[in-house]
Coordinates of C-alpha atoms in Angstrom, one line a residue:
M1 CA 0.0 0.0 0.0
A2 CA 2.1 2.8 -1.3
P3 CA 1.2 6.4 -0.3
E4 CA 0.5 8.9 -3.1
R5 CA 2.2 11.7 -1.3
T6 CA 3.5 12.7 2.1
S7 CA 3.7 16.1 3.6
S8 CA 4.7 18.0 6.6
K9 CA 2.7 21.0 8.1
G10 CA 4.3 22.6 11.0
Q11 CA 4.5 20.0 13.6
A12 CA 2.3 17.6 11.9
W13 CA 3.2 15.0 9.2
F14 CA 0.4 13.6 6.9
C15 CA 0.3 10.7 4.5
T16 CA -2.2 11.1 1.7
T17 CA -3.4 8.0 0.0
G18 CA -6.9 9.3 -1.0
L19 CA -8.2 8.1 2.4
P20 CA -8.6 10.1 5.6
S21 CA -6.1 9.3 8.3
D22 CA -7.5 7.1 11.1
I23 CA -4.6 7.2 13.7
V24 CA -2.1 9.9 15.1
I25 CA 1.3 8.9 16.3
E26 CA 3.1 11.3 18.5
V27 CA 6.9 11.3 18.5
G28 CA 8.5 14.1 20.4
E29 CA 6.9 17.3 19.1
M30 CA 5.7 15.8 15.8
S31 CA 2.3 14.2 15.1
F32 CA 2.1 11.7 12.4
H33 CA -1.4 11.4 10.8
L34 CA -1.2 7.7 9.4
H35 CA -3.4 4.8 8.7
K36 CA -4.0 1.8 11.0
F37 CA -3.6 -1.0 8.6
P38 CA -0.1 -0.5 7.3
L39 CA 1.3 0.2 10.9
M40 CA -0.4 -3.0 12.2
S41 CA 0.8 -5.2 9.5
R42 CA 4.4 -4.3 10.2
S43 CA 4.7 -3.4 14.0
K44 CA 3.7 -5.7 16.7
K45 CA 3.9 -3.0 19.3
L46 CA 1.7 -0.5 17.2
N47 CA -0.7 -3.4 16.5
L48 CA -1.3 -3.9 20.2
L49 CA -1.5 -0.2 21.0
I50 CA -3.9 0.5 18.2
L51 CA -6.1 -2.5 19.4
D52 CA -6.4 -1.0 22.7
Q53 CA -7.6 2.4 21.5
K54 CA -11.3 3.3 21.1
P55 CA -12.3 6.3 18.7
L56 CA -14.5 9.1 20.4
T57 CA -17.0 11.3 18.5
K58 CA -17.9 14.8 19.4
R59 CA -19.2 18.0 17.7
K60 CA -16.7 20.3 16.4
P61 CA -16.9 23.5 18.4
S62 CA -17.4 26.6 16.2
N63 CA -18.8 30.1 16.2
S64 CA -22.1 31.1 17.7
K65 CA -24.0 29.5 14.7
N66 CA -22.7 26.1 15.7
E67 CA -24.2 26.5 19.1
I68 CA -27.8 26.5 17.8
E69 CA -29.7 23.7 19.5
E70 CA -31.4 20.9 17.5
E71 CA -34.8 21.6 19.0
D72 CA -34.8 25.1 17.5
D73 CA -37.0 24.8 14.4
D74 CA -38.5 28.2 14.3
E75 CA -40.5 28.6 11.1
D76 CA -39.8 32.4 11.2
E77 CA -36.1 32.0 10.1
D78 CA -35.3 32.5 6.6
E79 CA -34.4 29.6 4.2
E80 CA -30.7 30.7 4.0
E81 CA -30.1 30.3 7.8
R82 CA -31.9 27.0 7.9
D83 CA -29.5 25.7 5.0
E84 CA -26.5 27.0 6.9
F85 CA -27.5 25.3 10.1
E86 CA -28.1 21.9 8.3
E87 CA -24.6 22.1 6.9
E88 CA -22.9 22.9 10.2
E89 CA -25.0 20.0 11.9
E90 CA -23.7 17.5 9.2
I91 CA -20.1 18.4 9.9
Q92 CA -18.7 16.5 12.8
E93 CA -15.2 15.7 13.8
V94 CA -14.2 12.4 14.9
E95 CA -11.5 12.6 17.2
L96 CA -8.6 10.3 15.9
P97 CA -6.9 7.9 18.4
R98 CA -3.7 9.1 19.6
I99 CA -0.7 7.1 20.5
S100 CA 2.4 8.7 22.1
L101 CA 5.8 7.1 21.8
P102 CA 8.0 8.6 24.4
N103 CA 11.8 8.3 24.0
F104 CA 11.6 6.8 20.6
P105 CA 15.1 5.9 19.3
G106 CA 16.2 8.4 16.8
G107 CA 13.3 10.9 17.2
P108 CA 10.9 11.9 14.5
E109 CA 13.3 11.6 11.7
I110 CA 13.8 7.8 12.3
F111 CA 10.1 7.2 12.9
E112 CA 9.4 8.9 9.6
I113 CA 11.7 6.4 7.7
A114 CA 10.1 3.5 9.7
A115 CA 6.6 4.7 8.7
K116 CA 7.5 4.9 5.1
F117 CA 8.9 1.3 5.3
C118 CA 5.4 0.3 6.7
Y119 CA 3.7 1.9 3.7
G120 CA 6.1 0.0 1.2
V121 CA 8.1 3.0 0.3
K122 CA 11.7 2.3 -0.5
I123 CA 13.9 3.7 2.1
D124 CA 17.5 4.8 1.8
M125 CA 19.6 3.2 4.6
T126 CA 23.1 4.8 5.2
P127 CA 25.9 4.1 7.7
S128 CA 24.6 6.9 9.8
N129 CA 21.0 6.0 10.1
S130 CA 21.2 2.1 9.9
I131 CA 21.9 1.7 13.6
P132 CA 19.1 4.2 14.7
L133 CA 16.7 2.4 12.4
H134 CA 17.8 -1.0 13.8
C135 CA 17.0 0.3 17.3
A136 CA 13.7 1.7 16.2
A137 CA 12.7 -1.6 14.6
D138 CA 13.6 -3.3 17.9
Y139 CA 11.5 -0.7 19.8
L140 CA 8.5 -1.2 17.5
E141 CA 9.1 -5.0 17.5
M142 CA 9.3 -5.2 13.6
T143 CA 10.6 -8.7 13.6
E144 CA 10.5 -11.6 11.2
E145 CA 8.1 -13.6 13.3
F146 CA 5.5 -10.8 12.8
S147 CA 6.1 -10.0 9.2
A148 CA 8.4 -11.4 6.6
E149 CA 11.3 -9.2 5.4
N150 CA 10.7 -6.9 8.1
L151 CA 12.8 -3.8 9.2
L152 CA 14.9 -5.4 11.8
S153 CA 16.2 -8.1 9.5
R154 CA 16.8 -5.6 6.8
T155 CA 18.9 -3.4 8.9
D156 CA 20.8 -6.2 10.4
R157 CA 21.7 -7.5 7.0
F158 CA 22.8 -4.0 5.8
L159 CA 25.0 -3.7 8.8
S160 CA 26.7 -7.1 8.5
Q161 CA 27.1 -7.0 4.6
S162 CA 27.9 -3.3 4.1
V163 CA 28.7 -1.1 7.0
F164 CA 31.0 -3.3 9.1
R165 CA 33.1 -4.3 6.2
N166 CA 34.2 -0.7 5.7
L167 CA 36.3 1.2 8.2
K168 CA 34.9 4.6 7.5
D169 CA 31.4 3.4 7.4
S170 CA 31.9 1.6 10.6
L171 CA 33.1 4.8 12.3
K172 CA 30.0 6.7 11.0
A173 CA 27.9 4.0 12.4
L174 CA 29.6 4.2 15.8
K175 CA 29.2 7.9 15.9
S176 CA 25.4 7.5 15.3
C177 CA 25.2 5.3 18.5
E178 CA 26.1 8.4 20.7
G179 CA 23.2 10.3 22.3
E180 CA 19.9 9.0 23.2
I181 CA 20.2 5.7 21.5
L182 CA 23.4 4.7 23.3
S183 CA 21.8 2.5 25.9
I184 CA 19.6 0.6 23.4
A185 CA 22.5 0.2 21.0
E186 CA 24.6 -1.2 23.9
Q187 CA 21.8 -3.6 24.9
L188 CA 21.6 -4.8 21.3
G189 CA 25.4 -5.2 21.1
L190 CA 25.7 -2.7 18.2
V191 CA 28.4 -0.5 19.9
Q192 CA 30.6 -3.5 20.5
R193 CA 30.1 -4.8 16.9
C194 CA 31.1 -1.4 15.6
I195 CA 34.3 -1.3 17.8
D196 CA 35.3 -4.8 16.7
A197 CA 35.0 -4.0 13.1
I198 CA 37.0 -0.8 13.5
S199 CA 39.8 -2.5 15.4
S200 CA 39.9 -5.4 12.9
R201 CA 40.2 -3.2 9.9
A202 CA 42.5 -0.5 11.2
N203 CA 45.7 -2.5 10.7
S204 CA 44.9 -3.0 7.0
S205 CA 44.4 0.7 6.4
D206 CA 47.1 2.7 4.6
L207 CA 49.5 4.5 6.8
S208 CA 50.0 7.2 4.2
S209 CA 46.3 8.2 4.8
L210 CA 47.4 9.4 8.3
F211 CA 50.3 11.7 7.4
G212 CA 51.1 13.9 4.6
W213 CA 54.8 14.5 4.0
P214 CA 56.4 16.8 4.1
I215 CA 54.9 20.3 5.1
T216 CA 57.0 23.3 6.0
E217 CA 56.0 25.1 9.0
K218 CA 55.6 28.8 8.6
G219 CA 58.6 30.7 9.9
S220 CA 60.7 27.6 10.5
T221 CA 64.3 27.5 9.6
T222 CA 64.6 23.7 10.0
S223 CA 62.0 22.6 7.4
S224 CA 64.3 19.9 6.3
L225 CA 64.3 18.3 9.7
R226 CA 60.9 19.0 11.1
R227 CA 57.9 17.5 9.5
K228 CA 54.4 18.3 10.4
T229 CA 51.7 15.7 10.9
V230 CA 48.8 16.6 8.5
I231 CA 45.6 14.6 8.7
R232 CA 43.5 14.9 5.4
S233 CA 39.9 15.8 6.0
D234 CA 38.7 12.6 4.2
T235 CA 40.6 10.0 6.3
W236 CA 39.0 7.7 8.9
V237 CA 41.0 9.4 11.5
D238 CA 38.9 12.4 11.4
E239 CA 35.8 10.3 12.0
L240 CA 37.7 8.5 14.9
A241 CA 38.7 11.8 16.4
G242 CA 35.0 13.0 16.4
L243 CA 33.9 10.3 18.9
S244 CA 33.1 11.0 22.6
L245 CA 35.8 10.2 25.1
P246 CA 34.4 7.0 26.6
I247 CA 33.6 5.5 23.3
Y248 CA 37.1 6.6 21.9
T249 CA 38.8 5.1 24.8
R250 CA 37.2 1.8 24.1
V251 CA 38.2 1.8 20.5
I252 CA 41.8 2.4 21.4
S253 CA 41.7 -0.5 23.8
A254 CA 40.3 -2.8 21.2
M255 CA 42.9 -1.6 18.7
K256 CA 45.6 -2.4 21.3
S257 CA 44.1 -5.8 21.9
K258 CA 44.1 -6.5 18.2
N259 CA 47.9 -5.6 18.0
V260 CA 47.2 -2.7 15.7
T261 CA 50.6 -0.8 15.0
P262 CA 51.8 1.8 17.3
D263 CA 52.2 4.2 14.6
L264 CA 48.5 4.3 13.8
I265 CA 47.5 4.4 17.5
E266 CA 49.8 7.3 18.2
G267 CA 48.6 9.0 15.0
S268 CA 45.1 8.7 16.2
L269 CA 45.8 10.0 19.7
I270 CA 47.6 13.0 18.2
S271 CA 44.6 13.8 15.9
Y272 CA 42.1 13.3 18.8
A273 CA 44.0 15.4 21.2
K274 CA 44.5 18.4 18.8
R275 CA 41.0 18.4 17.9
T276 CA 39.5 18.1 21.6
I277 CA 42.1 20.0 23.6
P278 CA 42.2 23.6 22.8
G279 CA 45.6 25.4 22.5
L280 CA 47.5 22.3 22.7
S281 CA 50.3 23.6 20.4
R282 CA 51.1 26.9 19.0
S283 CA 50.8 25.6 15.4
T284 CA 47.4 24.2 15.8
R285 CA 45.4 27.0 17.4
H286 CA 43.0 27.1 14.3
N287 CA 41.7 23.6 15.3
V288 CA 40.2 24.9 18.5
P289 CA 36.8 23.2 18.9
V290 CA 33.6 25.2 18.8
L291 CA 32.5 24.0 22.1
V292 CA 35.4 24.4 24.6
P293 CA 35.3 21.8 27.2
S294 CA 35.8 22.9 30.8
E295 CA 39.1 22.6 32.6
D296 CA 38.3 19.3 34.3
E297 CA 37.1 17.8 31.0
Q298 CA 40.3 18.9 29.4
R299 CA 42.3 17.4 32.3
E300 CA 40.5 14.1 31.7
L301 CA 41.0 14.2 28.0
L302 CA 44.7 14.9 28.5
E303 CA 45.2 12.3 31.1
T304 CA 43.4 9.7 28.8
V305 CA 45.5 10.5 25.8
I306 CA 48.8 10.3 27.8
S307 CA 47.8 6.9 29.3
N308 CA 47.1 5.4 25.9
L309 CA 50.2 6.5 24.2
P310 CA 52.3 3.6 23.1
K311 CA 55.4 2.9 25.1
E312 CA 57.2 1.7 22.0
K313 CA 59.1 4.2 19.9
T314 CA 57.3 4.9 16.7
S315 CA 58.7 5.8 13.4
A316 CA 57.3 9.2 13.2
G317 CA 59.7 10.7 15.8
L318 CA 60.0 14.0 14.2
N319 CA 56.3 14.5 14.2
T320 CA 55.7 13.1 17.7
A321 CA 58.5 15.0 19.4
K322 CA 56.7 18.4 19.1
F323 CA 53.2 17.0 20.0
L324 CA 54.6 15.4 23.1
F325 CA 56.3 18.6 24.4
G326 CA 53.0 20.4 23.7
L327 CA 51.2 17.8 25.8
L328 CA 54.0 18.5 28.5
R329 CA 53.1 22.1 28.4
T330 CA 49.4 21.5 28.8
V331 CA 50.1 19.3 31.7
G332 CA 51.6 22.2 33.5
I333 CA 48.8 24.4 32.5
L334 CA 46.0 22.2 33.6
H335 CA 47.9 20.7 36.7
A336 CA 47.5 17.1 35.5
S337 CA 48.4 14.3 37.7
E338 CA 52.0 13.5 38.6
S339 CA 51.7 10.1 37.0
S340 CA 50.7 11.5 33.7
R341 CA 53.7 13.9 33.8
N342 CA 56.2 11.1 34.6
S343 CA 54.8 8.9 31.8
L344 CA 55.0 11.7 29.4
E345 CA 58.5 12.5 30.3
R346 CA 59.5 9.0 29.9
K347 CA 58.0 9.0 26.4
I348 CA 59.7 12.1 25.5
A349 CA 63.1 10.8 26.7
S350 CA 63.0 7.7 24.3
Q351 CA 63.0 10.1 21.3
L352 CA 64.8 13.2 22.6
E353 CA 67.3 13.2 19.6
H354 CA 64.4 14.3 17.5
A355 CA 63.5 17.4 19.6
M356 CA 64.3 21.0 18.7
L357 CA 65.5 23.7 20.8
D358 CA 62.1 25.4 20.9
D359 CA 60.5 22.3 22.3
L360 CA 62.7 22.4 25.4
L361 CA 61.8 25.9 26.2
I362 CA 59.0 24.9 28.6
P363 CA 57.9 27.9 30.8
S364 CA 57.8 27.3 34.5
Y365 CA 54.2 27.5 35.7
S366 CA 54.9 26.8 39.3
C367 CA 55.4 29.8 41.7
L368 CA 57.8 27.7 43.7
V369 CA 60.4 27.6 40.8
E370 CA 62.5 30.6 40.5
T371 CA 63.7 30.1 37.0
L372 CA 61.9 31.3 33.9
Y373 CA 62.1 28.0 32.2
D374 CA 61.5 24.4 33.8
V375 CA 65.1 23.3 34.0
D376 CA 64.0 20.5 36.4
C377 CA 61.9 19.0 33.8
V378 CA 64.7 19.1 31.1
E379 CA 67.0 17.4 33.6
R380 CA 64.6 14.6 34.2
I381 CA 64.1 14.1 30.5
L382 CA 67.9 14.1 29.9
R383 CA 68.4 11.6 32.8
G384 CA 65.8 9.3 31.3
F385 CA 67.4 9.6 27.9
L386 CA 70.8 8.6 29.2
E387 CA 69.4 5.8 31.3
G388 CA 67.7 4.4 28.3
L389 CA 70.8 4.8 26.1
E390 CA 72.9 2.8 28.6
R391 CA 70.1 0.3 29.0
N392 CA 69.7 -0.3 25.3
G393 CA 73.6 -0.4 25.0
E394 CA 73.8 -3.2 27.5
G395 CA 70.9 -5.1 26.0
N396 CA 72.4 -5.0 22.3
G397 CA 76.2 -5.0 22.0
E398 CA 76.1 -3.9 18.5
R399 CA 74.7 -0.6 19.5
N400 CA 78.0 0.3 21.3
G401 CA 79.6 1.3 18.0
E402 CA 80.6 4.9 17.1
D403 CA 77.8 5.2 14.5
W404 CA 75.1 4.6 17.0
V405 CA 76.6 7.1 19.5
T406 CA 76.9 9.8 16.7
R407 CA 73.4 9.2 15.6
R408 CA 71.7 9.6 19.0
L409 CA 74.1 11.1 21.5
V410 CA 75.7 14.0 19.5
P411 CA 72.4 15.6 18.4
V412 CA 71.3 15.7 22.1
G413 CA 74.7 17.3 23.0
K414 CA 74.2 20.1 20.5
L415 CA 70.5 20.4 21.7
I416 CA 71.5 20.8 25.4
D417 CA 74.3 23.2 24.5
G418 CA 71.8 25.4 22.6
Y419 CA 69.4 25.1 25.7
L420 CA 72.1 26.2 28.1
A421 CA 72.8 29.2 25.8
E422 CA 69.1 30.1 25.9
I423 CA 68.6 29.8 29.7
A424 CA 72.1 31.5 30.4
T425 CA 70.4 34.9 30.4
D426 CA 68.0 34.1 33.3
S427 CA 69.2 36.1 36.3
N428 CA 67.7 33.6 38.7
L429 CA 69.7 30.6 37.3
R430 CA 72.4 29.6 39.8
P431 CA 75.9 28.6 38.8
E432 CA 75.4 25.1 40.2
R433 CA 72.3 24.4 38.3
F434 CA 74.1 25.5 35.0
C435 CA 77.0 23.3 35.8
D436 CA 74.9 20.3 36.9
L437 CA 73.1 20.4 33.6
A438 CA 76.2 20.9 31.5
L439 CA 78.0 18.0 33.2
M440 CA 75.2 15.5 32.8
L441 CA 76.3 14.6 29.2
P442 CA 79.2 12.2 28.8
D443 CA 82.3 13.3 26.9
Q444 CA 81.5 11.6 23.7
A445 CA 78.3 13.7 23.4
R446 CA 80.3 16.7 22.3
I447 CA 82.8 16.5 19.4
V448 CA 83.8 20.1 20.0
D449 CA 83.0 22.4 22.9
D450 CA 82.4 25.6 21.0
G451 CA 78.7 25.4 21.8
L452 CA 79.3 25.0 25.4
Y453 CA 81.8 27.9 25.4
R454 CA 79.3 30.1 23.8
A455 CA 76.8 29.2 26.6
I456 CA 79.5 29.9 29.4
D457 CA 80.3 33.3 27.7
I458 CA 76.6 34.2 27.7
Y459 CA 76.2 33.2 31.3
L460 CA 79.3 35.2 32.4
K461 CA 77.9 38.2 30.5
A462 CA 74.4 38.0 32.1
H463 CA 75.8 37.4 35.6
P464 CA 78.8 39.9 36.3
G465 CA 78.3 39.7 39.9
I466 CA 79.2 36.3 40.6
S467 CA 82.6 35.6 42.5
E468 CA 85.7 34.3 40.9
E469 CA 85.3 31.0 42.5
E470 CA 81.9 30.6 40.8
K471 CA 83.4 31.8 37.4
E472 CA 86.1 29.1 37.7
R473 CA 83.6 26.5 38.5
V474 CA 81.4 27.5 35.6
T475 CA 84.4 27.4 33.2
S476 CA 85.7 24.2 34.6
V477 CA 82.8 22.4 32.8
M478 CA 84.5 23.1 29.5
D479 CA 87.2 20.9 27.9
Y480 CA 89.8 23.4 26.5
Q481 CA 91.2 20.7 24.3
K482 CA 88.0 20.4 22.4
L483 CA 87.9 24.0 21.4
T484 CA 88.6 24.9 17.9
L485 CA 91.3 27.4 16.9
E486 CA 88.7 30.2 16.3
A487 CA 87.2 29.5 19.8
C488 CA 90.6 29.5 21.4
T489 CA 91.4 32.8 19.8
H490 CA 88.1 34.4 21.1
A491 CA 88.6 33.1 24.5
A492 CA 92.1 34.2 24.8
Q493 CA 90.9 37.9 24.4
N494 CA 87.8 37.3 26.5
E495 CA 88.1 39.5 29.6
R496 CA 85.0 37.9 31.3
L497 CA 87.0 34.5 31.6
P498 CA 89.0 34.0 34.9
L499 CA 92.8 34.3 34.7
R500 CA 93.3 30.5 35.1
A501 CA 91.0 29.8 32.3
V502 CA 92.7 32.2 30.0
V503 CA 96.2 30.7 30.8
Q504 CA 94.8 27.2 29.9
V505 CA 93.2 28.6 26.7
L506 CA 96.6 30.2 25.7
F507 CA 98.3 27.0 26.4
F508 CA 96.1 25.0 24.2
E509 CA 95.9 27.7 21.7
Q510 CA 99.7 27.3 21.3
L511 CA 99.3 23.6 21.2
Q512 CA 96.6 23.9 18.5
L513 CA 99.0 26.2 16.5
R514 CA 101.8 23.8 16.8
R515 CA 99.7 20.9 15.7
A516 CA 98.5 23.0 12.8
I517 CA 102.0 23.8 11.8
T518 CA 103.1 20.2 12.0
R519 CA 100.2 19.0 10.0
T520 CA 101.1 21.7 7.4
I521 CA 104.7 20.6 7.2
L522 CA 103.7 17.0 7.0
A523 CA 101.2 17.8 4.3
T524 CA 103.9 19.7 2.4
E525 CA 106.4 16.8 2.6
E526 CA 103.7 14.5 1.6
Q527 CA 102.9 16.6 -1.4
A528 CA 106.6 16.9 -2.4
E529 CA 107.0 13.2 -2.2
S530 CA 104.0 12.6 -4.4
E531 CA 105.2 15.2 -6.7
A532 CA 108.6 13.5 -7.0
E533 CA 106.9 10.1 -7.5
A534 CA 104.8 11.7 -10.2
T535 CA 107.9 13.2 -11.9
G536 CA 109.8 9.8 -11.8
E537 CA 106.8 8.1 -13.4
Q538 CA 106.7 10.9 -16.1
T539 CA 110.5 10.4 -16.8
R540 CA 110.0 6.6 -17.0
E541 CA 107.0 7.3 -19.4
V542 CA 109.3 9.6 -21.6
G543 CA 112.1 7.0 -21.8
T544 CA 109.8 4.2 -23.0
S545 CA 108.4 6.5 -25.6
W546 CA 111.9 7.5 -26.8
R547 CA 112.8 3.9 -27.1
A548 CA 109.7 3.1 -29.2
A549 CA 110.5 6.1 -31.4
V550 CA 114.1 5.1 -32.0
R551 CA 113.1 1.6 -32.9
G552 CA 110.6 3.0 -35.4
N553 CA 113.2 5.1 -37.0
Q554 CA 115.5 2.2 -37.5
L555 CA 112.8 0.2 -39.2
L556 CA 111.9 3.1 -41.4
R557 CA 115.7 3.5 -42.3
L558 CA 116.0 -0.1 -43.2
D559 CA 112.8 0.2 -45.5
M560 CA 114.4 3.3 -47.1
D561 CA 117.7 1.5 -47.8
S562 CA 116.0 -1.3 -49.5
M563 CA 114.0 0.9 -51.7
R564 CA 117.2 2.7 -52.7
S565 CA 118.8 -0.5 -53.7
R566 CA 115.9 -1.6 -55.7
V567 CA 115.8 1.8 -57.6
Q568 CA 119.6 1.5 -58.4
E569 CA 119.0 -2.1 -59.8
L570 CA 116.1 -0.5 -62.0
E571 CA 118.6 2.3 -63.1
K572 CA 121.3 -0.2 -64.2
E573 CA 118.7 -2.2 -66.2
C574 CA 117.5 0.9 -68.0
T575 CA 121.1 2.1 -68.9
T576 CA 121.9 -1.3 -70.4
M577 CA 118.8 -1.2 -72.6
R578 CA 119.6 2.3 -73.7
K579 CA 123.2 1.4 -74.8
A580 CA 122.0 -1.5 -76.7
I581 CA 119.4 0.7 -78.5
E582 CA 122.1 3.1 -79.4
R583 CA 124.3 0.4 -80.9
I584 CA 121.5 -0.7 -83.0
D585 CA 120.9 2.9 -84.2
K586 CA 124.5 3.4 -85.3
K587 CA 124.5 0.3 -87.6
G588 CA 121.3 0.9 -89.4
E589 CA 122.1 3.5 -92.0
E590 CA 119.8 2.2 -94.7
D591 CA 116.1 2.2 -94.6
G592 CA 115.9 -1.4 -94.1
D593 CA 118.3 -1.0 -91.3
A594 CA 116.4 1.9 -90.0
K595 CA 113.0 -0.1 -90.1
K596 CA 114.7 -3.0 -88.4
G597 CA 116.0 -0.7 -85.7
S598 CA 112.5 0.7 -85.4
M599 CA 111.1 -2.7 -84.9
V600 CA 113.6 -3.6 -82.4
A601 CA 112.8 -0.4 -80.5
K602 CA 109.1 -1.2 -80.8
R603 CA 109.7 -4.7 -79.4
L604 CA 111.7 -3.2 -76.5
G605 CA 108.9 -0.7 -75.6
C606 CA 111.0 2.4 -76.6
K607 CA 108.2 4.1 -78.9
F608 CA 109.0 7.5 -77.6
R609 CA 112.2 9.2 -76.6
T610 CA 113.7 7.6 -73.7
Q611 CA 114.3 9.5 -70.5
V612 CA 116.5 7.7 -67.7
C613 CA 116.2 8.8 -64.0
D614 CA 119.5 9.0 -62.3
S615 CA 119.0 8.6 -58.7
Q616 CA 122.7 9.7 -57.9
Q617 CA 122.4 13.1 -59.7
R618 CA 118.7 13.6 -59.4
T619 CA 118.5 14.7 -62.9
V620 CA 116.9 13.8 -66.1
V621 CA 119.4 12.6 -68.7
A622 CA 118.2 12.9 -72.3
P623 CA 120.0 10.7 -75.0
P624 CA 121.6 12.5 -77.9
R625 CA 119.5 13.1 -81.0
R626 CA 120.1 10.7 -83.7
P627 CA 120.9 12.4 -87.1
R628 CA 118.2 12.1 -89.7
I629 CA 119.5 10.0 -92.6
E630 CA 118.4 11.2 -95.9
Q631 CA 117.7 8.5 -98.5
S632 CA 119.2 9.0 -102.0
P633 CA 116.8 9.5 -104.8

């Protein structure tokens, strides 16, 4: 029985099928004017409620004309008034039975969808309304026992086959459980089914959907080292960060029980904290939520996030370090528990090498601390880092190598030297506090002590009133042998240093100069030796080339001599032939003789005048002209 049209008028909802409505269902402030048969055919609860209702009939109140009694049949009234009275008498309103459904799951919007389903209208189920519809179907007892292909089985099939197979859809469905339907959804086990689906499919999600790489922070001079965690607006982490704290805590616990990677859990916690705790870090102030929670709620959020942080060191150290220091600042502002502070400091200590100088500058929020920055906190973090370094080194012998020390300890040494230079200007920083923090680092943490010397110089300049003994104590934390030549030159001319320190600086400066000169001399000698070796190699190469050239010349000379002998032999043969021709020419005086000589010449190939090449004189020798013999008449 499909309705022709549905309409809403103010706080009333009508279903027009050509038949007048015969039942009114009240859900919240909305009244639904419906028909009994479609509702009774699908909902067992509405079927029982409708059967218990009895319609009442009464006359519709109207103006004064409606209040005319039936007994008044005065014949003096005009015909027009009589007709009007009869029409009003015929119009009666039957008061429709009304059924109120208090605390209906999902409110009027969900009941409207359920009502359309009863009328046979195709409904559009989504991840956001599937669970409220399921709760409504359970409330109305729309089961398979009462009617085939009913709403309860339809919603359960949609959840199992569509929603719970997709991570983002499961998160949307879990989000819809919050609010008025939470208790019903818990009783039906829908909340736990959503949490199980999320935790099971979180591990298979792409880690690149969590972070965008890299993005440069505004005004940052270390963009190549600092990456910022960027959560795209279309990722499932945004949906997870929109959950309430109790539900979110259950999801994180389920993810841990399913061995979800710590990177995913930590990334989710970062996103959730930045979205729910206002002012967590200076770079995320634009993410302040619209409804700012109270201080107690913020403290509860903060402690929950800290307690759920993975104890393992994650791969996103550069991103996490800044976030953890932001949490540490918020701990001081909100006065969180001491256990949360200690847990967070241990987490920071495990990845201190990824921190930046700006992260360590934590303001002191306690009135009991005299210094501007919380030096005690930095000392605890540094102590935890060194203890972890020693513990890991004992557990794994391969980590005791120089590469591992350089990779973790040296960056921390530079970081602490920079921190000492920043806090050195604090007038309330006592010399012993400065020295204790400087001496916490082992010797291998500093390759050179130039950074420490700079911090000492700044401290002495900011504290001109300290005694000579305190000056000597401050300067004693520095190893003069680790100063570069430039630092030694500066320290030798520094009037703020005590005399003993200047003498030691001068001594080690001279030692540095001597070493530099020695290294220069050795380098010059090595260069000369290398040049000599290079010259010897060049001489050997020239000699080899000369011998090859001499051998080539000798072969060329032999070839030329052989050719000259061959030319001389050819010249002798030519000369012999020329003499033979001349003798023949002299004997032939008659024509017959001349013809005979000509024939001999032709046989010998001497058709033309003969020219002989003499290789000795390099000239062309022409034979004498033979006199012409005239024949007698």
